[in-house]
Amino acid sequence: MINFTINGQPVIANKGETILQAARKAGFYIPTMCYLEKTTPCASCRLCVVETDKTDGLILSCQTPPTEGLAVVIDSDRLKTERTNIMRLYDVNHPLECGVCDKSGACDLQNKTLEFGVSSQHFSAKDQHRKIEHWGLINYDPSLCILCEKCVHVCNEIIGDDAIELQFGGYKSSVIPKNSDALDCTFCGECIAVCPVGALVSSNFQYSANAWELSQIPATCVHCSAGCSLMYEVRHTSNLTGAKDKIYRVTNDFEHTTLCGAGRFGFDFNVEGTKDEAQFAKAVDAIKNADAIRFSSLITNEEAMILQSLKEKLGLKLYNEEARAYQNFMNAYASISGKTGFGGSLDAIKQSDGIIVFGGRVTTDNPMVRYAMTTAARHNGAKVVYMHPIEDDLLQNVVTQYVKYEVGTEEGVVAMLAKTLLENADVSDETRHFFEGLDEGYLCAESNIGDEEYARMAKTFARAKRKTLVIGSDVLTHKRAANISRLCAMIETYTEFSVVVIAPSVNTIGVSLICDLDADNNGENVVGYNAAGSYTMGSFDEAMLKLPSLNSQEGTFVSINHQVLPTNVAVAFDGYTLNDLANALGLSAHNTIDYTAQLPESKGFNGSSFDDLGNFYSALGEDNRGYVLENRDVEADGKLEEIDDLPEFNGTVVYRCNPVNQFNTYTARTEQLEKEAILRGSAQFAAAAKIGDGDKIRIEFPHSTQERIFKLDSAMKGTIALVPAYDVGFGGLNEQYRFEKVKIMRMGSES
């Protein structure tokens, strides 16, 4: 602890904190324009200057740590003059277009200009012609840019795209794409969020609404399991009586949170509904007479509770293969760890100095995991090992060791990984005997990972103090998933590694905790809720009974942080809800959120009602959304099984993998997100499959057929192609093992 004073008041700072951070924690205000809590200091605006008794000149509080006994002054005539002159320089030739600027009403430059009383221009400079750049989803106006560098820092340090940089040229300086003529990035839009002025804006939102006209609805993103906080910003579409609200954009508390492109731009997936009484009656009859309900994990905890209650009341079976796979994986995990959940989190990844990613393509499955890894690499110098059959180009900026293994050999790989990491662990004689009995020669040969790779990993992590193992969703549906899970649990239980298991969908974890799921036998008399069935209901286009999408519902989800997170209605839905159906079938609840307090406490829920749940971040970044599930003790009676023969995947193999910013049927129907429903592969794959760039092809899976266009990807290597699943219905990505042998036939050329 470091003791010093600010304006004569005693303040305590932790080691590593700057004067600005300590001041904010103590409730003191120091103005900034370029500072971002989640990145290293930009140190470009100089508004945060302060005086101290140890220096003659002014110092930057954003990057200077306090020393014991230091006396800091943050308000004085000298500081006011300095900051006012800085603002006068910022305002030189800044276009007076606040009336049409998208940032007006939420602009740092406006706010600080008023704060320091700058009412006229004291300096002048020859104005420059600056061309407005149109970068797809993002527009950039260099005449509005104040060169704060927030966008550059967040793109490099948090996102990992490293796609923009500052081109220095005095008064002509501007932000430009890095090593490219056009912006080449994942279009997360975080640069738009952090821009303090209107220089970087959403091309879709520009000139459509004013900030002060929009109502902010706090909610949780529904596209992956990270549980990101966001604000749906809505406004009526006209002044006519009965005009409906529309979502105009999504924003986030960018100081402390981050969004991917799907969360920011993929918001318009809501559906229209009416109260069709005849169709409602058919739905009630269908459920009464059904053998089962098949449903996706794109539902709230409360809806999952309704389905579980219907199962208990009507004797129905519940089908959700994605959530059942996760449920089985975590049950096996608990049998070794003795805990209902894993011990890691996104914050644990961010704070790590050593990370292993195994069995998943995290960049597209869960972008927040990628951002956490990037943060760890940039801020902590974390060593990152990526283990997967396919190299991921989006991770090239952070991965320090890529380990390629053969498709299907995950059980052998994780067994050797566990043996390596548990080398000096205090395990039972039975466990030690298990690892000593592994046929290392066979496992290394079949998986194509040599002893030297494991030795390199052991050396890499020997000195790491905060280590995380990230388990991807590939292994959840592996035929040996249970033993893979037990081996992963061994690593967390007996080493310093914390573990994060990536759940595939927004509420896979919640469904797995609440519902007693049955094996799907593909029976015919099944009602589908956002899934296939003899009778279908939900928010997808072909549903017989329309039910609200997740941006038209109140309820909660469980994120990969095991946090119960609330979401709210952004746009109204005029039709029926699942709760209406449940009431017609004998259950009784006025609102769907009446089930929030009934979520099973035996699974770690705490009985809070929906209206008691917070949904905000504090000024210091404390997450006050919902609550964290209790990680309960269970009996650890699991046993490791002998490693099975490792399978071979010869021939034409594809990997189910969605493109950037695409996740499911919701993202597929949005206006702004790019739709790339193609098969992508390397030249090596094309030669093996006897197809060429632009060919129309038919892909024959064991149980289905797809027709797609093949695109040659020069960045890809190897003989495995990537096939999307976001356009084939809810849950299509993770209901079976993601690698599959297929037959591919050329049907012709796209041209």
CSV table of N, CA and C in Angstrom, one decimal, residues 30-147:
chain,number,residue,atom,x,y,z
A,30,ILE,N,-10.6,13.8,-12.0
A,30,ILE,CA,-9.5,14.4,-12.8
A,30,ILE,C,-10.0,14.2,-14.3
A,31,PRO,N,-10.1,15.3,-15.0
A,31,PRO,CA,-10.6,15.2,-16.4
A,31,PRO,C,-9.7,14.4,-17.3
A,32,THR,N,-10.3,13.6,-18.2
A,32,THR,CA,-9.5,12.9,-19.3
A,32,THR,C,-10.3,13.0,-20.6
A,33,MET,N,-9.6,12.8,-21.7
A,33,MET,CA,-10.2,12.7,-23.0
A,33,MET,C,-9.8,11.4,-23.7
A,34,CYS,N,-8.6,10.9,-23.4
A,34,CYS,CA,-8.0,9.7,-24.1
A,34,CYS,C,-7.9,8.5,-23.2
A,35,TYR,N,-8.3,8.6,-22.0
A,35,TYR,CA,-8.0,7.5,-21.1
A,35,TYR,C,-9.1,6.4,-21.2
A,36,LEU,N,-8.6,5.2,-21.2
A,36,LEU,CA,-9.5,4.0,-21.1
A,36,LEU,C,-9.1,3.1,-20.0
A,37,GLU,N,-10.0,2.7,-19.1
A,37,GLU,CA,-9.6,1.9,-18.0
A,37,GLU,C,-9.1,0.6,-18.4
A,38,LYS,N,-9.5,0.0,-19.5
A,38,LYS,CA,-9.2,-1.4,-19.9
A,38,LYS,C,-7.9,-1.5,-20.8
A,39,THR,N,-7.3,-0.3,-21.2
A,39,THR,CA,-6.1,-0.4,-22.0
A,39,THR,C,-5.0,0.3,-21.2
A,40,THR,N,-3.8,0.2,-21.8
A,40,THR,CA,-2.7,1.0,-21.2
A,40,THR,C,-2.9,2.4,-21.6
A,41,PRO,N,-2.4,3.4,-20.8
A,41,PRO,CA,-2.7,4.8,-21.1
A,41,PRO,C,-2.2,5.2,-22.5
A,42,CYS,N,-3.1,6.0,-23.1
A,42,CYS,CA,-2.8,6.5,-24.4
A,42,CYS,C,-1.9,7.7,-24.3
A,43,ALA,N,-2.1,8.5,-23.2
A,43,ALA,CA,-1.2,9.6,-22.8
A,43,ALA,C,-1.1,10.6,-24.0
A,44,SER,N,-2.2,10.9,-24.6
A,44,SER,CA,-2.2,11.9,-25.8
A,44,SER,C,-2.9,13.2,-25.5
A,45,CYS,N,-3.9,13.1,-24.6
A,45,CYS,CA,-4.8,14.3,-24.4
A,45,CYS,C,-4.2,15.3,-23.5
A,46,ARG,N,-3.5,14.9,-22.4
A,46,ARG,CA,-2.8,15.7,-21.4
A,46,ARG,C,-3.7,16.5,-20.5
A,47,LEU,N,-5.0,16.2,-20.6
A,47,LEU,CA,-6.0,16.8,-19.7
A,47,LEU,C,-5.8,16.3,-18.3
A,48,CYS,N,-5.2,15.2,-18.1
A,48,CYS,CA,-5.1,14.6,-16.7
A,48,CYS,C,-3.9,15.1,-16.0
A,49,VAL,N,-3.3,16.1,-16.4
A,49,VAL,CA,-2.1,16.6,-15.7
A,49,VAL,C,-2.4,17.1,-14.3
A,50,VAL,N,-1.5,16.9,-13.4
A,50,VAL,CA,-1.6,17.3,-12.0
A,50,VAL,C,-0.3,17.9,-11.5
A,51,GLU,N,-0.3,18.6,-10.4
A,51,GLU,CA,0.9,19.1,-9.8
A,51,GLU,C,1.3,18.2,-8.6
A,52,THR,N,2.5,18.1,-8.3
A,52,THR,CA,3.0,17.4,-7.1
A,52,THR,C,4.1,18.2,-6.4
A,53,ASP,N,4.4,17.9,-5.2
A,53,ASP,CA,5.4,18.6,-4.4
A,53,ASP,C,6.8,18.1,-4.8
A,54,LYS,N,6.9,17.1,-5.6
A,54,LYS,CA,8.2,16.5,-6.0
A,54,LYS,C,8.7,16.9,-7.4
A,55,THR,N,7.8,17.6,-8.1
A,55,THR,CA,8.1,18.0,-9.5
A,55,THR,C,7.8,19.4,-9.7
A,56,ASP,N,8.6,20.0,-10.6
A,56,ASP,CA,8.4,21.4,-11.0
A,56,ASP,C,7.3,21.6,-12.0
A,57,GLY,N,7.4,20.7,-13.0
A,57,GLY,CA,6.4,20.7,-14.1
A,57,GLY,C,5.2,19.9,-13.8
A,58,LEU,N,4.2,19.9,-14.7
A,58,LEU,CA,3.0,19.1,-14.5
A,58,LEU,C,3.3,17.7,-15.0
A,59,ILE,N,2.7,16.7,-14.4
A,59,ILE,CA,2.8,15.3,-14.8
A,59,ILE,C,1.5,14.7,-15.2
A,60,LEU,N,1.6,13.6,-16.0
A,60,LEU,CA,0.4,12.9,-16.4
A,60,LEU,C,0.0,11.9,-15.4
A,61,SER,N,-1.2,12.1,-14.8
A,61,SER,CA,-1.7,11.2,-13.7
A,61,SER,C,-2.1,9.9,-14.3
A,62,CYS,N,-2.3,9.8,-15.6
A,62,CYS,CA,-2.8,8.5,-16.1
A,62,CYS,C,-1.7,7.4,-16.2
A,63,GLN,N,-0.4,7.9,-16.2
A,63,GLN,CA,0.7,6.9,-16.3
A,63,GLN,C,1.7,7.0,-15.2
A,64,THR,N,1.5,7.9,-14.2
A,64,THR,CA,2.4,8.1,-13.2
A,64,THR,C,1.9,7.4,-11.9
A,65,PRO,N,2.7,6.5,-11.3
A,65,PRO,CA,2.3,5.9,-10.0
A,65,PRO,C,2.7,6.9,-8.9
A,66,PRO,N,1.9,6.9,-7.8
A,66,PRO,CA,2.3,7.7,-6.7
A,66,PRO,C,3.4,7.1,-5.9
A,67,THR,N,4.1,7.9,-5.1
A,67,THR,CA,5.1,7.4,-4.2
A,67,THR,C,4.7,7.8,-2.8
A,68,GLU,N,5.3,7.1,-1.8
A,68,GLU,CA,5.0,7.3,-0.4
A,68,GLU,C,5.1,8.8,0.0
A,69,GLY,N,4.1,9.3,0.5
A,69,GLY,CA,4.1,10.7,1.0
A,69,GLY,C,4.0,11.8,0.0
A,70,LEU,N,3.7,11.4,-1.3
A,70,LEU,CA,3.6,12.4,-2.3
A,70,LEU,C,2.4,13.3,-2.1
A,71,ALA,N,2.5,14.5,-2.3
A,71,ALA,CA,1.4,15.5,-2.2
A,71,ALA,C,0.9,15.9,-3.6
A,72,VAL,N,-0.3,15.6,-4.0
A,72,VAL,CA,-0.8,15.8,-5.4
A,72,VAL,C,-1.9,16.9,-5.3
A,73,VAL,N,-1.8,17.8,-6.2
A,73,VAL,CA,-2.9,18.8,-6.4
A,73,VAL,C,-3.5,18.6,-7.7
A,74,ILE,N,-4.9,18.5,-7.7
A,74,ILE,CA,-5.6,18.2,-9.0
A,74,ILE,C,-6.4,19.4,-9.4
A,75,ASP,N,-6.6,20.4,-8.6
A,75,ASP,CA,-7.3,21.6,-8.9
A,75,ASP,C,-6.5,22.8,-8.5
A,76,SER,N,-6.2,23.7,-9.5
A,76,SER,CA,-5.5,24.9,-9.2
A,76,SER,C,-5.7,25.8,-10.4
A,77,ASP,N,-5.3,27.1,-10.2
A,77,ASP,CA,-5.4,28.1,-11.3
A,77,ASP,C,-4.5,27.7,-12.5
A,78,ARG,N,-3.3,27.2,-12.1
A,78,ARG,CA,-2.4,26.8,-13.1
A,78,ARG,C,-2.9,25.6,-14.0
A,79,LEU,N,-3.5,24.6,-13.3
A,79,LEU,CA,-4.1,23.5,-14.0
A,79,LEU,C,-5.3,23.8,-14.8
A,80,LYS,N,-6.1,24.7,-14.3
A,80,LYS,CA,-7.3,25.2,-15.1
A,80,LYS,C,-6.9,25.9,-16.4
A,81,THR,N,-5.8,26.7,-16.3
A,81,THR,CA,-5.3,27.4,-17.5
A,81,THR,C,-4.8,26.4,-18.5
A,82,GLU,N,-4.0,25.4,-18.0
A,82,GLU,CA,-3.4,24.4,-18.8
A,82,GLU,C,-4.5,23.6,-19.5
A,83,ARG,N,-5.5,23.2,-18.8
A,83,ARG,CA,-6.5,22.3,-19.4
A,83,ARG,C,-7.4,23.1,-20.3
A,84,THR,N,-7.7,24.4,-20.0
A,84,THR,CA,-8.5,25.2,-20.9
A,84,THR,C,-7.8,25.4,-22.2
A,85,ASN,N,-6.5,25.7,-22.2
A,85,ASN,CA,-5.7,25.9,-23.4
A,85,ASN,C,-5.7,24.6,-24.2
A,86,ILE,N,-5.6,23.4,-23.6
A,86,ILE,CA,-5.6,22.2,-24.3
A,86,ILE,C,-7.0,22.0,-25.0
A,87,MET,N,-8.1,22.4,-24.4
A,87,MET,CA,-9.4,22.3,-25.0
A,87,MET,C,-9.5,23.3,-26.1
A,88,ARG,N,-8.9,24.5,-26.0
A,88,ARG,CA,-8.9,25.5,-27.1
A,88,ARG,C,-8.2,24.9,-28.3
A,89,LEU,N,-7.1,24.2,-28.1
A,89,LEU,CA,-6.4,23.6,-29.2
A,89,LEU,C,-7.3,22.4,-29.9
A,90,TYR,N,-7.9,21.7,-29.0
A,90,TYR,CA,-8.8,20.6,-29.6
A,90,TYR,C,-9.9,21.2,-30.4
A,91,ASP,N,-10.4,22.4,-30.1
A,91,ASP,CA,-11.5,23.0,-30.8
A,91,ASP,C,-11.1,23.7,-32.0
A,92,VAL,N,-9.8,23.8,-32.3
A,92,VAL,CA,-9.4,24.6,-33.5
A,92,VAL,C,-10.0,23.9,-34.8
A,93,ASN,N,-10.7,24.6,-35.5
A,93,ASN,CA,-11.3,24.1,-36.8
A,93,ASN,C,-12.1,22.8,-36.7
A,94,HIS,N,-12.5,22.5,-35.4
A,94,HIS,CA,-13.4,21.3,-35.3
A,94,HIS,C,-14.7,21.7,-36.0
A,95,PRO,N,-15.2,20.9,-36.9
A,95,PRO,CA,-16.4,21.3,-37.6
A,95,PRO,C,-17.6,21.5,-36.7
A,96,LEU,N,-18.3,22.6,-37.0
A,96,LEU,CA,-19.5,23.0,-36.1
A,96,LEU,C,-20.7,22.3,-36.7
A,97,GLU,N,-20.8,21.0,-36.6
A,97,GLU,CA,-21.9,20.2,-37.1
A,97,GLU,C,-22.6,19.4,-36.1
A,98,CYS,N,-22.6,19.9,-34.8
A,98,CYS,CA,-23.1,19.1,-33.7
A,98,CYS,C,-24.6,18.8,-34.0
A,99,GLY,N,-25.3,19.6,-34.7
A,99,GLY,CA,-26.7,19.4,-35.0
A,99,GLY,C,-27.0,18.1,-35.7
A,100,VAL,N,-26.0,17.6,-36.5
A,100,VAL,CA,-26.3,16.4,-37.3
A,100,VAL,C,-25.3,15.3,-36.9
A,101,CYS,N,-24.3,15.6,-36.0
A,101,CYS,CA,-23.3,14.6,-35.6
A,101,CYS,C,-23.9,13.5,-34.7
A,102,ASP,N,-23.6,12.3,-35.0
A,102,ASP,CA,-24.2,11.2,-34.2
A,102,ASP,C,-23.7,11.2,-32.8
A,103,LYS,N,-22.6,11.8,-32.5
A,103,LYS,CA,-22.1,11.8,-31.1
A,103,LYS,C,-22.7,12.9,-30.3
A,104,SER,N,-23.4,13.9,-30.9
A,104,SER,CA,-23.9,15.0,-30.2
A,104,SER,C,-24.9,14.6,-29.1
A,105,GLY,N,-24.6,15.1,-27.9
A,105,GLY,CA,-25.4,14.8,-26.7
A,105,GLY,C,-24.7,13.7,-25.9
A,106,ALA,N,-23.7,13.1,-26.5
A,106,ALA,CA,-22.9,12.1,-25.8
A,106,ALA,C,-21.4,12.2,-26.2
A,107,CYS,N,-21.0,13.4,-26.4
A,107,CYS,CA,-19.7,13.7,-26.9
A,107,CYS,C,-18.8,14.3,-25.8
A,108,ASP,N,-17.6,13.7,-25.7
A,108,ASP,CA,-16.6,14.2,-24.7
A,108,ASP,C,-16.1,15.6,-25.0
A,109,LEU,N,-16.0,15.8,-26.3
A,109,LEU,CA,-15.5,17.1,-26.7
A,109,LEU,C,-16.5,18.2,-26.4
A,110,GLN,N,-17.8,18.0,-26.6
A,110,GLN,CA,-18.8,18.9,-26.2
A,110,GLN,C,-18.8,19.1,-24.7
A,111,ASN,N,-18.7,18.0,-24.0
A,111,ASN,CA,-18.8,18.1,-22.5
A,111,ASN,C,-17.6,18.9,-21.9
A,112,LYS,N,-16.4,18.6,-22.4
A,112,LYS,CA,-15.2,19.3,-21.9
A,112,LYS,C,-15.1,20.7,-22.4
A,113,THR,N,-15.6,21.0,-23.6
A,113,THR,CA,-15.6,22.4,-24.0
A,113,THR,C,-16.5,23.2,-23.1
A,114,LEU,N,-17.7,22.7,-22.8
A,114,LEU,CA,-18.6,23.4,-21.8
A,114,LEU,C,-18.0,23.5,-20.4
A,115,GLU,N,-17.3,22.4,-20.0
A,115,GLU,CA,-16.8,22.3,-18.6
A,115,GLU,C,-15.7,23.4,-18.4
A,116,PHE,N,-14.9,23.6,-19.5
A,116,PHE,CA,-13.8,24.6,-19.3
A,116,PHE,C,-14.1,26.0,-19.9
A,117,GLY,N,-15.4,26.1,-20.3
A,117,GLY,CA,-15.9,27.4,-20.7
A,117,GLY,C,-15.2,28.0,-22.0
A,118,VAL,N,-14.9,27.1,-22.9
A,118,VAL,CA,-14.3,27.5,-24.2
A,118,VAL,C,-15.5,28.0,-25.1
A,119,SER,N,-15.6,29.3,-25.3
A,119,SER,CA,-16.8,29.8,-26.0
A,119,SER,C,-16.4,30.5,-27.3
A,120,SER,N,-15.0,30.6,-27.6
A,120,SER,CA,-14.6,31.1,-28.8
A,120,SER,C,-13.2,30.5,-29.2
A,121,GLN,N,-12.8,30.7,-30.5
A,121,GLN,CA,-11.6,30.1,-31.0
A,121,GLN,C,-10.5,31.1,-30.8
A,122,HIS,N,-9.5,30.7,-30.0
A,122,HIS,CA,-8.3,31.6,-29.7
A,122,HIS,C,-7.2,31.4,-30.7
A,123,PHE,N,-7.2,30.2,-31.4
A,123,PHE,CA,-6.1,29.9,-32.3
A,123,PHE,C,-6.7,29.6,-33.6
A,124,SER,N,-5.8,29.6,-34.6
A,124,SER,CA,-6.3,29.3,-36.0
A,124,SER,C,-5.3,28.4,-36.7
A,125,ALA,N,-5.7,27.7,-37.7
A,125,ALA,CA,-4.8,26.9,-38.5
A,125,ALA,C,-5.5,26.7,-39.8
A,126,LYS,N,-4.7,26.6,-40.8
A,126,LYS,CA,-5.2,26.4,-42.2
A,126,LYS,C,-5.9,25.0,-42.2
A,127,ASP,N,-7.2,25.1,-42.6
A,127,ASP,CA,-8.0,23.9,-42.7
A,127,ASP,C,-7.5,23.0,-43.8
A,128,GLN,N,-7.7,21.7,-43.6
A,128,GLN,CA,-7.3,20.7,-44.6
A,128,GLN,C,-8.5,20.0,-45.2
A,129,HIS,N,-8.4,19.6,-46.4
A,129,HIS,CA,-9.5,18.7,-47.0
A,129,HIS,C,-9.2,17.3,-46.5
A,130,ARG,N,-10.2,16.8,-45.9
A,130,ARG,CA,-10.0,15.4,-45.3
A,130,ARG,C,-11.2,14.5,-45.8
A,131,LYS,N,-10.8,13.5,-46.5
A,131,LYS,CA,-11.8,12.6,-47.2
A,131,LYS,C,-12.4,11.7,-46.1
A,132,ILE,N,-13.8,11.6,-46.1
A,132,ILE,CA,-14.5,10.7,-45.3
A,132,ILE,C,-14.3,9.3,-45.8
A,133,GLU,N,-13.9,8.4,-44.9
A,133,GLU,CA,-13.6,7.0,-45.3
A,133,GLU,C,-14.8,6.1,-45.0
A,134,HIS,N,-15.2,5.2,-45.9
A,134,HIS,CA,-16.3,4.3,-45.7
A,134,HIS,C,-15.7,2.9,-45.6
A,135,TRP,N,-15.7,2.4,-44.4
A,135,TRP,CA,-15.1,1.1,-44.2
A,135,TRP,C,-16.2,0.0,-43.8
A,136,GLY,N,-17.1,-0.2,-44.7
A,136,GLY,CA,-18.2,-1.2,-44.4
A,136,GLY,C,-19.1,-0.7,-43.3
A,137,LEU,N,-19.1,-1.4,-42.2
A,137,LEU,CA,-20.0,-1.1,-41.1
A,137,LEU,C,-19.5,0.2,-40.4
A,138,ILE,N,-18.4,0.7,-40.7
A,138,ILE,CA,-17.8,1.8,-40.0
A,138,ILE,C,-17.4,2.9,-40.9
A,139,ASN,N,-17.8,4.1,-40.6
A,139,ASN,CA,-17.4,5.3,-41.3
A,139,ASN,C,-16.4,6.1,-40.5
A,140,TYR,N,-15.4,6.7,-41.1
A,140,TYR,CA,-14.4,7.5,-40.4
A,140,TYR,C,-14.3,8.9,-41.1
A,141,ASP,N,-14.5,9.9,-40.2
A,141,ASP,CA,-14.4,11.3,-40.7
A,141,ASP,C,-13.2,11.9,-40.0
A,142,PRO,N,-12.1,12.0,-40.7
A,142,PRO,CA,-10.8,12.5,-40.1
A,142,PRO,C,-10.9,14.0,-39.6
A,143,SER,N,-11.9,14.8,-40.2
A,143,SER,CA,-12.0,16.2,-39.8
A,143,SER,C,-12.5,16.3,-38.4
A,144,LEU,N,-13.2,15.2,-37.9
A,144,LEU,CA,-13.8,15.2,-36.5
A,144,LEU,C,-12.8,14.5,-35.5
A,145,CYS,N,-11.8,13.9,-36.1
A,145,CYS,CA,-10.9,13.1,-35.2
A,145,CYS,C,-10.0,14.0,-34.4
A,146,ILE,N,-9.9,13.7,-33.1
A,146,ILE,CA,-9.0,14.4,-32.2
A,146,ILE,C,-7.7,13.7,-31.9
A,147,LEU,N,-7.5,12.5,-32.6
A,147,LEU,CA,-6.2,11.8,-32.4
A,147,LEU,C,-5.9,11.3,-31.0
